[in-house]
Amino acid sequence: MEQNELRQWESRCIEEQAPWCAAACPLHVDARSLCARTAAGDWAGAWQVLLRTMPLPGVLGRICDAPCRERCKRGEAGEAIAIHLLERACVGHARPRRKPAPVPSKPQRIMVVGSGLSGLSAAGELARKGYQVTVHEPGESLAQGLREQYAAQVPDEALDLELDLLLKLKIKVETRAPVDEPGFLDRMLESCDGVFLSLDALDPEGWPLERGEDGRPVAAWPVQATAREGVFAGGLSGPDGFSPVWAAAQGRWGAASLDRWLQGVSPGAAREKDGPFETRLYISLKGVEPLPKVQPAEPEGYDDQEAIQEAGRCLQCHCLECVKVCPYLESFGAYPKKYAREIYNNQSIVMGARQANKLINSCSLCGLCETVCPEDFAMQDLCLTVRRDMVQKGKMPPSAHEFALLDMEFSLGQEFRLAKHQPGHEASAALFYPGCQLAASAPSQVRAVYGHLCASLQGGVGLMLACCGAPAFWAGQEAKLASALEAWRAGWEALGSPPLIMACSSCAEVFRRHLPEVEQRFLWEVLAETGMEIKAPANGPLAMHDPCTTRHHADIQQTVRGVVGRAGVELEELRLGRELTECCGYGGLMSTANPELAQEVITRRGGQSQRDYLAYCAVCRDRLAQVGKRALHALDLFFPVPGEEDPAARPSPGWSQRRENRARLKAELLRDLWGEEAPAMQAHRQVELLIAPEVAELMERRRILIEDIQKVIFEAEAQGNKLCHPQTGHFLASFRPYKAVFWVEYTPEGEGFRVHNAYAHRMKVKVGAKP
Amino acid sequence: MSMNTENIRPGDLEWTCCNCGRKLEPAPVVVEYLGNEFTAELPRCPSCGLVMITEELALGKMAEVEHILEDK
Ligand code: SF4
Ligand code: SF4
Ligand code: SF4
Ligand SMILES: [Zn+2]
């Protein structure tokens, strides 16, 4: 990933944009945090929030006119948060002591004329930057006008404390400054390096300044420059007349401009974020109950309890729409903007650990995030792009997807692959393509469906068993995907390129993307047309689970509901269904790369309703069954397995069984329908095994197949390379059929072998490790 | 990265090689993953060199090291 691509990804996610309150505040006071701290009764924390951005908080916190309220999102669900009253409640508590930050020292001298809010705010800012600041006050004492004007709201002690803190910054004060004397401003300018005028406190008519239509000096925000070089001013009206917070903000902006000007930097450049700005932060108000403002019992403001209650009304505006619906995004503790950065860092690392590999490989590529995101952030595209890049650079951890890729190879190999016209036909008007996982899960239903199609459609229905290449697609293995698709296409073309009847929406999605010339329709549509009746009426209502690969195919979702509904089965919609459906944890190979997360995902999915689920993807159905959720496949309604009493409780076949089912399906179809013999079983497949249920369960968890064990024992027995334990009589042997080494502890029993234990690793003992 | 004698528990050396009939003994063995080689002390047949990797090692330290190497 290039830097500019990262920027594009990052800028798409607006989670880090300012909340509306902070964006609207001229000073960007973080009202969201203020509310959070206040709601928690953490007054010191609330103070810290104000101290970060508010000049003279002991004063401004009591008199702010809170223009932020107009944009507060709470206003769209009840009334805006009374942020000014919360500030007032906060500064009524003791101000936490702060160690004064060490101040650099600069030689330049700055004169601040007038000690209104803007002048004091500018003086503080400049003194903290190290300038030698003198405040010239025409009255008898510093901030005399401010004290008189706000006597009712601001107690003397609060103002005195703020002034004290300013004086601690070594600000000098000249009282009784002769500001009205002719030539005062010129003399000021001559005696120093820059001037700031606090026009909220004074505005002598004699000053030689350019004035606007209102008769006031011109100093546009946020640069605050007057027409005279080196003279900046604040304390002028805001957009809606005079406003204390605007005055204080103008002091801060003017100080920043002076600082830039003194350093020879353009004061006007990049000031967009000074003052209110537009924010793109999205906040969903869905389900937010409107609440009115808490009314203070006393006119002067909230007591603690009232403040806590009012702060509790704050929506804590965040987007996180995607994180709310995706356990994967939630489990890594952040949100897509951060993830994009982590992934970028992962990709640009030269030496050292790649921390984000798991993040990249755990996404199920289901696309729900993009659907719910107000900015269409597609985490699946980011993850897939990066997976491809990792594969290309040889940086993909081999263990991440290997198991699934081997399963794909199996489906593409001799034991499963099949492409034939209907017996007795030379051509196919249609081709049934059940997909590898339906065959792995319910081979007898594949056979039943095929029988039905052959009997009810004209012109010959061919059958094709293979793999569409989805695992390679999900793994970012483009070369493997290309060769799988090529093999697939060759088989399809050899049958005359017939239109497909699909049973798996993942296959359909892969073909749609990569083989758009293939015409396909869904089995459900065909079942509807052929007037297929429900054979096993279910005890509805059933909760409908759409596979994530149908997200953007409302037609498929509707067809399934139609066929099932027509037969009178009542359906219940899940909260996250149809376009918002969730992945079962198999998509994107999540279950291979991050089995724990995949387990959590399907468990949560299963918990969305108490009802039995109705799925129409074999993998979804089986994964629900794996976590103990009762679930039917739609085919269970139309093609019940003879003798099966309670199909919703049918356990999911394990990994080995899924292979066995495929191999047997092919062999039996070949024999029964086409009168052909299946290719002979390889010698090691004939090793007979005895496996206790707990060992089978352990193999399943460790993803060790029966065939892996057969290979180990076959080799060990043929070559004699095995260990034995004198007490137990157990043998221990290993074999490395691919990049993993399998170990099996076993004993001969009857014609076969009893398996006691099995485990695997990937590290290889170097050949030639002879003594 | 170390994979030394701590990997061997006394019980491990009770296993014998079926080819040679000899008890396993600790010996330095070179193991490799993704182009990285390490020498580890592992139980081995002193005559034919057959090496044993125990379940504990395979699923413990070895898995850990494999993981680190895969993320490098
Ligand atoms: S609801 Fe809270 S976070 Fe949202 S805009 Fe209002 S004060 Fe800010
Ligand atoms: S799992 Fe699905 S919703 Fe979650 S990030 Fe990946 S594609 Fe998006
Ligand atoms: S939905 Fe997610 S990705 Fe989209 S803006 Fe919100 S936090 Fe960012
Ligand atoms: Zn030996």
Coordinates of N, CA, C and O in Angstrom, one line a residue, chain A residues 100-185:
Chain A
P100 N 3.0 24.2 36.9 CA 3.1 25.1 35.7 C 4.1 24.5 34.8 O 5.2 24.1 35.2
A101 N 3.8 24.5 33.5 CA 4.7 24.0 32.5 C 5.9 24.9 32.4 O 5.7 26.1 32.5
P102 N 7.1 24.4 32.2 CA 8.3 25.3 32.0 C 8.1 26.1 30.8 O 7.7 25.7 29.7
V103 N 8.4 27.4 30.9 CA 8.1 28.3 29.8 C 9.4 28.7 29.2 O 10.4 29.0 29.8
P104 N 9.5 28.6 27.8 CA 10.7 29.0 27.1 C 10.8 30.5 27.3 O 9.8 31.2 27.6
S105 N 11.9 31.1 27.0 CA 12.0 32.6 27.1 C 12.4 33.1 25.7 O 13.4 32.7 25.1
K106 N 11.6 34.1 25.3 CA 11.9 34.8 24.0 C 12.2 36.2 24.3 O 11.6 36.8 25.2
P107 N 13.1 36.8 23.6 CA 13.4 38.2 23.9 C 12.3 39.3 23.5 O 12.3 40.3 24.0
Q108 N 11.5 38.9 22.5 CA 10.6 39.9 21.9 C 9.6 40.4 23.0 O 9.1 39.6 23.8
R109 N 9.3 41.7 22.9 CA 8.4 42.3 23.8 C 7.0 42.6 23.2 O 7.0 43.1 22.0
I110 N 6.0 42.3 23.9 CA 4.6 42.5 23.3 C 3.8 43.3 24.3 O 3.8 43.0 25.5
M111 N 3.1 44.2 23.7 CA 2.2 45.1 24.5 C 0.7 44.6 24.3 O 0.3 44.6 23.1
V112 N 0.0 44.3 25.3 CA -1.4 44.0 25.2 C -2.1 45.3 25.8 O -1.9 45.6 26.9
V113 N -3.0 45.9 25.0 CA -3.7 47.1 25.5 C -5.1 46.7 25.8 O -5.9 46.3 25.0
G114 N -5.4 46.8 27.1 CA -6.8 46.5 27.6 C -6.8 45.1 28.2 O -6.1 44.2 27.7
S115 N -7.6 44.9 29.2 CA -7.6 43.6 29.9 C -9.0 43.1 29.9 O -9.6 42.7 31.0
G116 N -9.6 43.0 28.7 CA -10.9 42.3 28.6 C -10.6 40.8 28.4 O -9.4 40.3 28.5
L117 N -11.6 40.0 28.0 CA -11.4 38.6 27.8 C -10.4 38.3 26.7 O -9.6 37.4 26.8
S118 N -10.5 39.1 25.6 CA -9.6 38.8 24.5 C -8.1 39.2 24.9 O -7.2 38.4 24.6
G119 N -8.0 40.3 25.6 CA -6.6 40.8 26.0 C -6.0 39.8 26.9 O -4.8 39.4 26.8
L120 N -6.8 39.4 28.0 CA -6.2 38.5 29.0 C -5.9 37.1 28.3 O -4.9 36.5 28.6
S121 N -6.8 36.7 27.4 CA -6.5 35.4 26.8 C -5.3 35.5 25.9 O -4.4 34.6 25.9
A122 N -5.1 36.6 25.2 CA -3.9 36.7 24.3 C -2.7 36.8 25.2 O -1.7 36.2 24.9
A123 N -2.8 37.6 26.3 CA -1.6 37.8 27.1 C -1.1 36.4 27.7 O 0.1 36.1 27.7
G124 N -2.1 35.6 28.1 CA -1.7 34.3 28.6 C -1.1 33.4 27.6 O -0.1 32.8 27.8
E125 N -1.7 33.4 26.4 CA -1.1 32.6 25.3 C 0.3 33.0 25.0 O 1.2 32.2 24.8
L126 N 0.5 34.3 24.9 CA 1.8 34.8 24.5 C 2.9 34.6 25.6 O 4.0 34.2 25.3
A127 N 2.4 34.8 26.8 CA 3.4 34.6 27.9 C 3.8 33.1 28.0 O 5.0 32.8 28.2
R128 N 2.9 32.2 27.7 CA 3.2 30.8 27.7 C 4.1 30.4 26.6 O 4.9 29.4 26.7
K129 N 4.1 31.2 25.5 CA 5.1 31.0 24.5 C 6.4 31.6 24.8 O 7.4 31.5 24.0
G130 N 6.5 32.4 25.9 CA 7.8 32.9 26.3 C 8.1 34.4 25.9 O 9.1 34.9 26.2
Y131 N 7.1 35.0 25.4 CA 7.2 36.4 25.0 C 7.2 37.3 26.3 O 6.6 36.9 27.3
Q132 N 7.8 38.5 26.2 CA 7.8 39.4 27.4 C 6.6 40.3 27.2 O 6.5 41.1 26.4
V133 N 5.6 40.0 28.0 CA 4.3 40.6 27.8 C 4.0 41.6 28.9 O 4.2 41.4 30.1
T134 N 3.5 42.8 28.4 CA 3.0 43.8 29.4 C 1.6 44.2 29.0 O 1.3 44.4 27.8
V135 N 0.7 44.2 30.0 CA -0.7 44.6 29.8 C -0.8 46.0 30.2 O -0.5 46.4 31.4
H136 N -1.4 46.8 29.3 CA -1.6 48.2 29.7 C -3.1 48.4 29.9 O -3.9 48.2 29.0
E137 N -3.4 48.8 31.1 CA -4.8 48.9 31.5 C -5.1 50.3 31.9 O -4.4 50.9 32.8
P138 N -6.1 50.9 31.3 CA -6.4 52.3 31.6 C -7.0 52.5 33.0 O -6.8 53.6 33.6
G139 N -7.6 51.5 33.6 CA -8.2 51.7 34.9 C -7.2 51.5 36.0 O -6.0 51.6 35.9
E140 N -7.8 51.3 37.2 CA -7.0 51.3 38.4 C -6.4 49.9 38.6 O -5.4 49.8 39.3
S141 N -7.1 48.9 38.1 CA -6.5 47.5 38.3 C -6.8 46.6 37.1 O -7.7 46.9 36.3
L142 N -6.0 45.6 37.1 CA -6.1 44.6 36.0 C -7.6 44.1 35.9 O -8.2 43.7 37.0
A143 N -8.1 44.0 34.7 CA -9.5 43.4 34.5 C -10.6 44.2 35.2 O -11.6 43.5 35.6
Q144 N -10.4 45.4 35.4 CA -11.4 46.2 36.2 C -12.7 46.1 35.5 O -13.7 45.9 36.1
G145 N -12.8 46.3 34.2 CA -14.1 46.3 33.5 C -14.7 45.0 33.5 O -15.9 44.9 33.7
L146 N -13.9 43.9 33.3 CA -14.5 42.6 33.3 C -15.1 42.3 34.7 O -16.2 41.7 34.8
R147 N -14.4 42.7 35.7 CA -14.9 42.4 37.1 C -16.3 43.1 37.3 O -17.2 42.5 37.8
E148 N -16.4 44.4 36.8 CA -17.6 45.1 37.0 C -18.8 44.5 36.2 O -19.9 44.2 36.6
Q149 N -18.4 44.2 34.9 CA -19.4 43.7 34.0 C -20.1 42.4 34.4 O -21.3 42.2 34.3
Y150 N -19.2 41.5 34.9 CA -19.8 40.1 35.3 C -19.9 39.9 36.8 O -19.8 38.7 37.2
A151 N -19.9 41.0 37.5 CA -20.0 40.8 39.0 C -21.0 39.8 39.5 O -20.8 39.1 40.4
A152 N -22.1 39.8 38.8 CA -23.2 38.9 39.2 C -22.9 37.4 39.0 O -23.3 36.6 39.8
Q153 N -22.1 37.1 37.9 CA -21.9 35.7 37.6 C -20.5 35.2 38.2 O -20.4 34.0 38.5
V154 N -19.5 36.1 38.2 CA -18.2 35.7 38.5 C -17.8 36.2 39.8 O -17.6 37.4 40.0
P155 N -17.6 35.4 40.8 CA -17.2 35.8 42.2 C -15.8 36.4 42.1 O -15.0 35.9 41.2
D156 N -15.5 37.4 42.9 CA -14.2 38.0 42.9 C -13.0 37.0 43.0 O -12.0 37.0 42.4
E157 N -13.2 36.0 43.9 CA -12.1 35.0 44.1 C -11.8 34.3 42.8 O -10.7 33.9 42.6
A158 N -12.9 33.9 42.1 CA -12.6 33.2 40.8 C -11.8 34.0 39.9 O -10.8 33.5 39.3
L159 N -12.2 35.3 39.7 CA -11.4 36.2 38.8 C -10.0 36.4 39.4 O -9.0 36.3 38.6
D160 N -9.9 36.6 40.7 CA -8.5 36.8 41.3 C -7.6 35.6 41.0 O -6.4 35.8 40.7
L161 N -8.2 34.4 41.1 CA -7.4 33.2 40.9 C -6.8 33.2 39.5 O -5.7 32.9 39.2
E162 N -7.7 33.5 38.5 CA -7.3 33.5 37.1 C -6.2 34.6 36.9 O -5.2 34.3 36.2
L163 N -6.3 35.7 37.5 CA -5.3 36.8 37.3 C -4.0 36.4 38.0 O -2.9 36.6 37.4
D164 N -4.1 35.8 39.1 CA -2.9 35.3 39.8 C -2.1 34.4 38.9 O -0.9 34.5 38.8
L165 N -2.8 33.5 38.3 CA -2.1 32.5 37.5 C -1.5 33.2 36.3 O -0.4 32.8 35.9
L166 N -2.1 34.2 35.8 CA -1.5 35.0 34.7 C -0.2 35.7 35.1 O 0.8 35.6 34.5
L167 N -0.3 36.3 36.3 CA 0.9 37.0 36.8 C 2.0 36.0 37.1 O 3.2 36.4 36.9
K168 N 1.7 34.8 37.4 CA 2.7 33.8 37.6 C 3.5 33.5 36.3 O 4.6 33.0 36.4
L169 N 2.9 33.9 35.2 CA 3.6 33.7 33.9 C 4.5 34.9 33.6 O 4.9 35.1 32.5
K170 N 4.7 35.8 34.6 CA 5.6 36.9 34.5 C 5.1 38.0 33.6 O 5.8 38.7 32.9
I171 N 3.7 38.1 33.5 CA 3.1 39.2 32.8 C 3.2 40.4 33.6 O 2.9 40.4 34.8
K172 N 3.7 41.5 33.0 CA 3.8 42.8 33.7 C 2.5 43.6 33.5 O 1.8 43.4 32.4
V173 N 2.1 44.4 34.4 CA 0.9 45.2 34.3 C 1.2 46.6 34.5 O 1.9 47.0 35.5
E174 N 0.7 47.5 33.6 CA 0.8 48.9 33.8 C -0.7 49.4 33.9 O -1.4 49.3 33.0
T175 N -1.0 49.9 35.1 CA -2.4 50.5 35.2 C -2.4 52.0 34.9 O -1.3 52.6 34.7
R176 N -3.5 52.5 34.8 CA -3.7 53.9 34.4 C -3.0 54.3 33.1 O -2.3 55.3 33.0
A177 N -3.0 53.4 32.2 CA -2.3 53.6 31.0 C -3.0 54.7 30.2 O -4.2 54.7 30.1
P178 N -2.3 55.7 29.6 CA -2.9 56.8 29.0 C -3.3 56.5 27.6 O -2.8 57.0 26.6
V179 N -4.3 55.5 27.4 CA -4.6 55.0 26.1 C -5.2 56.0 25.2 O -5.2 55.9 24.0
D180 N -5.8 57.1 25.8 CA -6.5 58.1 25.0 C -5.6 59.2 24.4 O -5.9 60.0 23.6
E181 N -4.4 59.2 25.0 CA -3.4 60.3 24.5 C -3.1 60.1 23.1 O -2.9 59.0 22.6
P182 N -3.1 61.3 22.4 CA -2.7 61.2 20.9 C -1.3 60.5 20.8 O -0.4 60.7 21.6
G183 N -1.2 59.7 19.8 CA 0.1 59.1 19.5 C 0.4 57.9 20.4 O 1.5 57.3 20.3
F184 N -0.5 57.5 21.3 CA -0.3 56.3 22.2 C 0.1 55.1 21.5 O 1.1 54.4 21.8
L185 N -0.7 54.8 20.4 CA -0.5 53.5 19.7 C 0.9 53.5 19.0 O 1.6 52.5 19.0

